[in-house]
C-alpha cells in the first residue's frame, strides 16, 4: 500500500532545495573571517565553506524528507563526507584568458651560432626570456608563436627544446595564497591549536607569515610590528619614493654599543635587497626571512650578537613596490617597474639595467617593450636612482661605509660576483670574491643539500657549454649585462664584497615557486648571510668557534682520573686544557679539533690518541707516528751517532 504524499510538505522540500541551489558560489569580500588581498580574480569558496552555508537548509530538507517518507538517517555517510578534503579548483577565466595559451620552453645550447640565433629571435618576437645560464635558456611564449620561433632558429634547435610547464595558468593560480586550497573551517583551526604535552620546541613553520607569499599591504605592517617589538635594534626606514608614489621600505638592523675608550669610525653597513624584478616573489620572502631570523637571534648567540654590533644590516624586501603590487593585482609575471616610457602601451624599465656604470642602453634603447629595457639614459629607472642617491647620502653625510651587498633574485641557483657587463674584464679582488662565493655556496649546501653554482655574473649569463666553448671565446649574450646594481656597487661605491644570488629553483617552477619553499630557501639564505658576516669580520671563510663552544669542548674532554668518557671512551688521567680560547689562534683551533671533535658522538678512542693543543700558539705541533718512526730510524744511523758525539 502506498503512503499518501503530503503535497504541502513536498512543496516545502522543493522550496528549500531551490534556495540551497541558488546560494552564491563565488567568494565574498571576507574569506575565512579575513579580508582577502586584492587579486586579479575572485577566489572560489572551499567545499567546506559551501557546506557550512547550506547545512541549515539541508538539515531542514532532510528532516522533512525523513518525516514524510521515514527514511533512516545515515551517520556513517555523513562522517565520511566530513573527512573529504576540498578539491583543487581550476584557474578562473581571467587567468585562462591571459596565460591559458602560454608555454615555457627550455632550449639546450651547444654552439655559438645557436646562442646568437636564439637571442635575435627573442628580440624580434618580443619574447619573455625567463632565465638563462651556460647550459640552457628558458623562454615563455604563446603556443601560437612556437612555429614562428622555430622558423628563425637553426636546424639544430628544432628539436633541442622541452616544455617546462604544461599548464602555466594553473601554476600561476596556485602561487597566490588562495584559501581554495586550505580548509578554513573552524574545526580545522581548532585541531591545529589543540594542546599537546610535548617538550619539543615549535618549528619555524608555525610562523604563519612565511606560510604564504605576502602582498605589500601585509608586508609593511609586519615590518612596523618588528620595529615595535624590537626597538633596541630595529628601525623602519624609507629608501625613497617609487614612480607611483609608494614608499620603498627597509629595515635597519643593528646595535651601536658605546665605548668611550675606542674612537668611533664609519659604521660598516651591509645591504640585502630583493624584489628588483617584481615577479621574483621568493626573493622578497627570503629577504624578510633573513631579516626576521637575524633580528630574533640577537642576544641568543654571541656570534649573531656580534654581527649586529659590528654591522648595520639594511634589508630592502622589494626595491620595486609598484611592480610587486602589479603582480598581485594584474599580471603575476610582470618584471619591470611601472614608469611610463616613450611608448604609451609599453611601460616599465628593468631596474637592474639602469645603473650608471657601463650602462648599455643602446642595445634596448629603441625597444621599450623589451623585458630588459634599460631606459633612454643611465639611472632613468626611478627606484634605482632612489637607492643610489640614498647610498651616496649615507656615505657622505651619515658616516656609513658599505662593505657588503647581496642582491637576491630568482631563479637558477647561482652565486654570481662582478663583473656583469663583461666577461673579459676581471675585478681587482677576483680571488677574494671567488673565495667568499664558494663559501656562500657551501653554507647553502650544508643547510639543505641544494647545489648552487659559482661564477661571474657575465659568465653565468652567457649560453656556452664548457666542452664546446674554446678558451677565451666570448659567446653571444641573450641580454645585455651592463648597468647592473652588482657592478655599480662594486666599482662605483667600492663595496668590496658584492654578489647577486639567484635562489631556487632550476626551472621546474621558475618564478612560480610554491610557497612551501619559502622557509627552506630562507634557511639557506640565512646561513649564507651569517657566513657572509663572519667572513667580513675577518675570519676569511673559516667557521667561527665561540668561547662557549670551546669551553664545552674542554669540559667534554677534561675528566677526572678514572672517570669514563661518554660515548664509550676509555679512562685516562685528566689532560691539560685542549684549547685556550684567549691564546690559541683560529687556524690552530681548527687544525687540531675540526676532524677530531666535530663528530665527537661517533668517537670511540683514547685520549692518548688525540692531539693536545699547547696554550702557546707558536708551539711545535705533536709529531705523527710516521714522523716518530723516521726519527727512530735516523737515531740508529751512523750519522746520528757522530752528531751525538760532537754534541757531547
JSON list of C-alpha atoms in Angstrom, two decimals, residues 251-386:
[
{"chain": "A", "resi": 251, "resn": "UNK", "atom": "CA", "xyz": [64.65, 47.62, 7.93]},
{"chain": "A", "resi": 252, "resn": "UNK", "atom": "CA", "xyz": [67.86, 48.90, 9.50]},
{"chain": "A", "resi": 253, "resn": "UNK", "atom": "CA", "xyz": [69.04, 46.24, 11.95]},
{"chain": "A", "resi": 254, "resn": "UNK", "atom": "CA", "xyz": [71.99, 46.84, 14.24]},
{"chain": "A", "resi": 255, "resn": "UNK", "atom": "CA", "xyz": [73.19, 47.75, 17.72]},
{"chain": "A", "resi": 256, "resn": "UNK", "atom": "CA", "xyz": [75.60, 50.59, 18.46]},
{"chain": "A", "resi": 257, "resn": "UNK", "atom": "CA", "xyz": [77.45, 49.74, 21.69]},
{"chain": "A", "resi": 258, "resn": "UNK", "atom": "CA", "xyz": [79.06, 52.79, 23.26]},
{"chain": "A", "resi": 259, "resn": "UNK", "atom": "CA", "xyz": [82.74, 52.65, 24.14]},
{"chain": "A", "resi": 260, "resn": "UNK", "atom": "CA", "xyz": [84.37, 55.92, 25.15]},
{"chain": "A", "resi": 261, "resn": "UNK", "atom": "CA", "xyz": [87.87, 54.42, 25.00]},
{"chain": "A", "resi": 262, "resn": "UNK", "atom": "CA", "xyz": [87.54, 53.37, 21.37]},
{"chain": "A", "resi": 263, "resn": "UNK", "atom": "CA", "xyz": [87.09, 56.12, 18.75]},
{"chain": "A", "resi": 264, "resn": "UNK", "atom": "CA", "xyz": [84.08, 55.58, 16.53]},
{"chain": "A", "resi": 265, "resn": "UNK", "atom": "CA", "xyz": [84.82, 55.35, 12.82]},
{"chain": "A", "resi": 266, "resn": "UNK", "atom": "CA", "xyz": [82.45, 54.95, 9.90]},
{"chain": "A", "resi": 267, "resn": "UNK", "atom": "CA", "xyz": [79.65, 52.49, 10.60]},
{"chain": "A", "resi": 268, "resn": "UNK", "atom": "CA", "xyz": [80.09, 49.40, 8.45]},
{"chain": "A", "resi": 269, "resn": "UNK", "atom": "CA", "xyz": [76.87, 48.56, 6.64]},
{"chain": "A", "resi": 270, "resn": "UNK", "atom": "CA", "xyz": [75.59, 45.67, 4.53]},
{"chain": "A", "resi": 271, "resn": "UNK", "atom": "CA", "xyz": [72.68, 45.90, 2.09]},
{"chain": "A", "resi": 272, "resn": "UNK", "atom": "CA", "xyz": [70.49, 42.86, 1.45]},
{"chain": "A", "resi": 273, "resn": "UNK", "atom": "CA", "xyz": [67.95, 43.55, -1.29]},
{"chain": "A", "resi": 274, "resn": "UNK", "atom": "CA", "xyz": [65.28, 41.63, -3.16]},
{"chain": "A", "resi": 275, "resn": "UNK", "atom": "CA", "xyz": [62.30, 42.17, -5.40]},
{"chain": "A", "resi": 276, "resn": "UNK", "atom": "CA", "xyz": [64.16, 44.19, -8.03]},
{"chain": "A", "resi": 277, "resn": "UNK", "atom": "CA", "xyz": [62.17, 42.18, -10.57]},
{"chain": "A", "resi": 278, "resn": "UNK", "atom": "CA", "xyz": [58.56, 42.15, -9.48]},
{"chain": "A", "resi": 279, "resn": "UNK", "atom": "CA", "xyz": [57.68, 38.55, -10.35]},
{"chain": "A", "resi": 280, "resn": "UNK", "atom": "CA", "xyz": [60.53, 37.07, -8.28]},
{"chain": "A", "resi": 281, "resn": "UNK", "atom": "CA", "xyz": [58.41, 36.63, -5.16]},
{"chain": "A", "resi": 282, "resn": "UNK", "atom": "CA", "xyz": [60.77, 34.17, -3.48]},
{"chain": "A", "resi": 283, "resn": "UNK", "atom": "CA", "xyz": [63.47, 36.86, -3.31]},
{"chain": "A", "resi": 284, "resn": "UNK", "atom": "CA", "xyz": [61.14, 39.14, -1.35]},
{"chain": "A", "resi": 285, "resn": "UNK", "atom": "CA", "xyz": [60.11, 36.44, 1.11]},
{"chain": "A", "resi": 286, "resn": "UNK", "atom": "CA", "xyz": [63.75, 35.42, 1.52]},
{"chain": "A", "resi": 287, "resn": "UNK", "atom": "CA", "xyz": [64.87, 38.93, 2.47]},
{"chain": "A", "resi": 288, "resn": "UNK", "atom": "CA", "xyz": [62.07, 39.06, 5.04]},
{"chain": "A", "resi": 289, "resn": "UNK", "atom": "CA", "xyz": [63.00, 35.64, 6.41]},
{"chain": "A", "resi": 290, "resn": "UNK", "atom": "CA", "xyz": [66.67, 36.55, 6.79]},
{"chain": "A", "resi": 291, "resn": "UNK", "atom": "CA", "xyz": [65.76, 39.84, 8.46]},
{"chain": "A", "resi": 292, "resn": "UNK", "atom": "CA", "xyz": [63.38, 38.14, 10.89]},
{"chain": "A", "resi": 293, "resn": "UNK", "atom": "CA", "xyz": [65.91, 35.41, 11.73]},
{"chain": "A", "resi": 294, "resn": "UNK", "atom": "CA", "xyz": [68.70, 37.89, 12.35]},
{"chain": "A", "resi": 295, "resn": "UNK", "atom": "CA", "xyz": [66.50, 40.17, 14.45]},
{"chain": "A", "resi": 296, "resn": "UNK", "atom": "CA", "xyz": [65.22, 37.37, 16.68]},
{"chain": "A", "resi": 297, "resn": "UNK", "atom": "CA", "xyz": [68.73, 35.87, 17.10]},
{"chain": "A", "resi": 298, "resn": "UNK", "atom": "CA", "xyz": [70.09, 38.96, 18.85]},
{"chain": "A", "resi": 299, "resn": "UNK", "atom": "CA", "xyz": [71.16, 38.13, 22.39]},
{"chain": "A", "resi": 300, "resn": "UNK", "atom": "CA", "xyz": [70.77, 34.37, 21.91]},
{"chain": "A", "resi": 301, "resn": "UNK", "atom": "CA", "xyz": [74.17, 33.73, 20.36]},
{"chain": "A", "resi": 302, "resn": "UNK", "atom": "CA", "xyz": [77.48, 35.55, 20.73]},
{"chain": "A", "resi": 303, "resn": "UNK", "atom": "CA", "xyz": [78.13, 35.17, 17.04]},
{"chain": "A", "resi": 304, "resn": "UNK", "atom": "CA", "xyz": [74.80, 36.69, 15.99]},
{"chain": "A", "resi": 305, "resn": "UNK", "atom": "CA", "xyz": [75.02, 39.42, 18.62]},
{"chain": "A", "resi": 306, "resn": "UNK", "atom": "CA", "xyz": [78.47, 40.40, 17.38]},
{"chain": "A", "resi": 307, "resn": "UNK", "atom": "CA", "xyz": [77.20, 40.60, 13.81]},
{"chain": "A", "resi": 308, "resn": "UNK", "atom": "CA", "xyz": [74.57, 43.13, 14.89]},
{"chain": "A", "resi": 309, "resn": "UNK", "atom": "CA", "xyz": [77.08, 45.09, 16.94]},
{"chain": "A", "resi": 310, "resn": "UNK", "atom": "CA", "xyz": [79.69, 45.30, 14.19]},
{"chain": "A", "resi": 311, "resn": "UNK", "atom": "CA", "xyz": [77.41, 45.98, 11.21]},
{"chain": "A", "resi": 312, "resn": "UNK", "atom": "CA", "xyz": [74.27, 47.81, 10.24]},
{"chain": "A", "resi": 313, "resn": "UNK", "atom": "CA", "xyz": [72.13, 45.49, 8.12]},
{"chain": "A", "resi": 314, "resn": "UNK", "atom": "CA", "xyz": [69.85, 47.20, 5.61]},
{"chain": "A", "resi": 315, "resn": "UNK", "atom": "CA", "xyz": [67.07, 44.86, 4.45]},
{"chain": "A", "resi": 316, "resn": "UNK", "atom": "CA", "xyz": [65.13, 46.04, 1.39]},
{"chain": "A", "resi": 317, "resn": "UNK", "atom": "CA", "xyz": [62.48, 43.38, 0.67]},
{"chain": "A", "resi": 318, "resn": "UNK", "atom": "CA", "xyz": [61.35, 44.96, -2.60]},
{"chain": "A", "resi": 319, "resn": "UNK", "atom": "CA", "xyz": [63.05, 47.80, -4.44]},
{"chain": "A", "resi": 320, "resn": "UNK", "atom": "CA", "xyz": [60.18, 47.67, -6.93]},
{"chain": "A", "resi": 321, "resn": "UNK", "atom": "CA", "xyz": [56.97, 48.13, -4.90]},
{"chain": "A", "resi": 322, "resn": "UNK", "atom": "CA", "xyz": [54.92, 49.34, -7.88]},
{"chain": "A", "resi": 323, "resn": "UNK", "atom": "CA", "xyz": [55.75, 46.27, -9.93]},
{"chain": "A", "resi": 324, "resn": "UNK", "atom": "CA", "xyz": [55.21, 43.97, -6.97]},
{"chain": "A", "resi": 325, "resn": "UNK", "atom": "CA", "xyz": [51.72, 45.34, -6.35]},
{"chain": "A", "resi": 326, "resn": "UNK", "atom": "CA", "xyz": [51.00, 44.96, -10.06]},
{"chain": "A", "resi": 327, "resn": "UNK", "atom": "CA", "xyz": [51.88, 41.25, -9.92]},
{"chain": "A", "resi": 328, "resn": "UNK", "atom": "CA", "xyz": [49.25, 40.79, -7.23]},
{"chain": "A", "resi": 329, "resn": "UNK", "atom": "CA", "xyz": [46.50, 42.81, -8.85]},
{"chain": "A", "resi": 330, "resn": "UNK", "atom": "CA", "xyz": [47.02, 42.37, -12.59]},
{"chain": "A", "resi": 331, "resn": "UNK", "atom": "CA", "xyz": [49.90, 40.39, -14.12]},
{"chain": "A", "resi": 332, "resn": "UNK", "atom": "CA", "xyz": [51.66, 37.75, -11.99]},
{"chain": "A", "resi": 333, "resn": "UNK", "atom": "CA", "xyz": [54.61, 37.60, -14.43]},
{"chain": "A", "resi": 334, "resn": "UNK", "atom": "CA", "xyz": [55.32, 41.34, -14.62]},
{"chain": "A", "resi": 335, "resn": "UNK", "atom": "CA", "xyz": [59.09, 42.04, -14.36]},
{"chain": "A", "resi": 336, "resn": "UNK", "atom": "CA", "xyz": [59.91, 45.76, -14.70]},
{"chain": "A", "resi": 337, "resn": "UNK", "atom": "CA", "xyz": [58.81, 48.78, -12.73]},
{"chain": "A", "resi": 338, "resn": "UNK", "atom": "CA", "xyz": [55.70, 50.73, -13.77]},
{"chain": "A", "resi": 339, "resn": "UNK", "atom": "CA", "xyz": [57.01, 54.05, -15.07]},
{"chain": "A", "resi": 340, "resn": "UNK", "atom": "CA", "xyz": [55.96, 55.45, -18.42]},
{"chain": "A", "resi": 341, "resn": "UNK", "atom": "CA", "xyz": [58.24, 55.06, -21.44]},
{"chain": "A", "resi": 342, "resn": "UNK", "atom": "CA", "xyz": [58.30, 56.63, -24.88]},
{"chain": "A", "resi": 343, "resn": "UNK", "atom": "CA", "xyz": [55.70, 54.07, -25.98]},
{"chain": "A", "resi": 344, "resn": "UNK", "atom": "CA", "xyz": [52.43, 54.53, -24.16]},
{"chain": "A", "resi": 345, "resn": "UNK", "atom": "CA", "xyz": [51.47, 50.87, -24.30]},
{"chain": "A", "resi": 346, "resn": "UNK", "atom": "CA", "xyz": [54.91, 49.59, -23.14]},
{"chain": "A", "resi": 347, "resn": "UNK", "atom": "CA", "xyz": [55.53, 50.57, -19.54]},
{"chain": "A", "resi": 348, "resn": "UNK", "atom": "CA", "xyz": [58.43, 49.82, -17.30]},
{"chain": "A", "resi": 349, "resn": "UNK", "atom": "CA", "xyz": [62.22, 49.84, -17.03]},
{"chain": "A", "resi": 350, "resn": "UNK", "atom": "CA", "xyz": [64.43, 46.95, -15.94]},
{"chain": "A", "resi": 351, "resn": "UNK", "atom": "CA", "xyz": [65.78, 48.32, -12.66]},
{"chain": "A", "resi": 352, "resn": "UNK", "atom": "CA", "xyz": [68.83, 46.06, -12.80]},
{"chain": "A", "resi": 353, "resn": "UNK", "atom": "CA", "xyz": [69.97, 47.51, -16.13]},
{"chain": "A", "resi": 354, "resn": "UNK", "atom": "CA", "xyz": [69.68, 51.23, -15.48]},
{"chain": "A", "resi": 355, "resn": "UNK", "atom": "CA", "xyz": [72.66, 51.96, -13.18]},
{"chain": "A", "resi": 356, "resn": "UNK", "atom": "CA", "xyz": [75.34, 54.33, -14.39]},
{"chain": "A", "resi": 357, "resn": "UNK", "atom": "CA", "xyz": [78.37, 52.02, -14.52]},
{"chain": "A", "resi": 358, "resn": "UNK", "atom": "CA", "xyz": [78.84, 50.54, -18.01]},
{"chain": "A", "resi": 359, "resn": "UNK", "atom": "CA", "xyz": [75.25, 51.34, -18.89]},
{"chain": "A", "resi": 360, "resn": "UNK", "atom": "CA", "xyz": [74.44, 49.69, -22.19]},
{"chain": "A", "resi": 361, "resn": "UNK", "atom": "CA", "xyz": [71.19, 51.32, -23.18]},
{"chain": "A", "resi": 362, "resn": "UNK", "atom": "CA", "xyz": [71.89, 51.29, -26.89]},
{"chain": "A", "resi": 363, "resn": "UNK", "atom": "CA", "xyz": [71.05, 47.59, -27.04]},
{"chain": "A", "resi": 364, "resn": "UNK", "atom": "CA", "xyz": [67.43, 48.15, -25.97]},
{"chain": "A", "resi": 365, "resn": "UNK", "atom": "CA", "xyz": [67.04, 51.91, -26.34]},
{"chain": "A", "resi": 366, "resn": "UNK", "atom": "CA", "xyz": [64.61, 51.60, -29.24]},
{"chain": "A", "resi": 367, "resn": "UNK", "atom": "CA", "xyz": [62.65, 48.75, -27.71]},
{"chain": "A", "resi": 368, "resn": "UNK", "atom": "CA", "xyz": [60.72, 49.85, -24.59]},
{"chain": "A", "resi": 369, "resn": "UNK", "atom": "CA", "xyz": [58.63, 46.70, -24.86]},
{"chain": "A", "resi": 370, "resn": "UNK", "atom": "CA", "xyz": [61.68, 44.56, -24.06]},
{"chain": "A", "resi": 371, "resn": "UNK", "atom": "CA", "xyz": [61.69, 42.90, -20.64]},
{"chain": "A", "resi": 372, "resn": "UNK", "atom": "CA", "xyz": [65.27, 44.12, -20.18]},
{"chain": "A", "resi": 373, "resn": "UNK", "atom": "CA", "xyz": [64.66, 47.71, -21.34]},
{"chain": "A", "resi": 374, "resn": "UNK", "atom": "CA", "xyz": [67.32, 49.83, -19.60]},
{"chain": "A", "resi": 375, "resn": "UNK", "atom": "CA", "xyz": [65.82, 53.23, -20.28]},
{"chain": "A", "resi": 376, "resn": "UNK", "atom": "CA", "xyz": [67.00, 56.04, -22.52]},
{"chain": "A", "resi": 377, "resn": "UNK", "atom": "CA", "xyz": [69.67, 57.29, -20.09]},
{"chain": "A", "resi": 378, "resn": "UNK", "atom": "CA", "xyz": [71.55, 56.00, -17.02]},
{"chain": "A", "resi": 379, "resn": "UNK", "atom": "CA", "xyz": [69.53, 55.98, -13.81]},
{"chain": "A", "resi": 380, "resn": "UNK", "atom": "CA", "xyz": [66.28, 56.62, -15.65]},
{"chain": "A", "resi": 381, "resn": "UNK", "atom": "CA", "xyz": [64.73, 53.90, -13.51]},
{"chain": "A", "resi": 382, "resn": "UNK", "atom": "CA", "xyz": [63.17, 55.86, -10.66]},
{"chain": "A", "resi": 383, "resn": "UNK", "atom": "CA", "xyz": [63.66, 53.27, -7.93]},
{"chain": "A", "resi": 384, "resn": "UNK", "atom": "CA", "xyz": [67.28, 52.55, -8.92]},
{"chain": "A", "resi": 385, "resn": "UNK", "atom": "CA", "xyz": [68.02, 56.26, -8.79]},
{"chain": "A", "resi": 386, "resn": "UNK", "atom": "CA", "xyz": [66.41, 56.49, -5.34]}
]
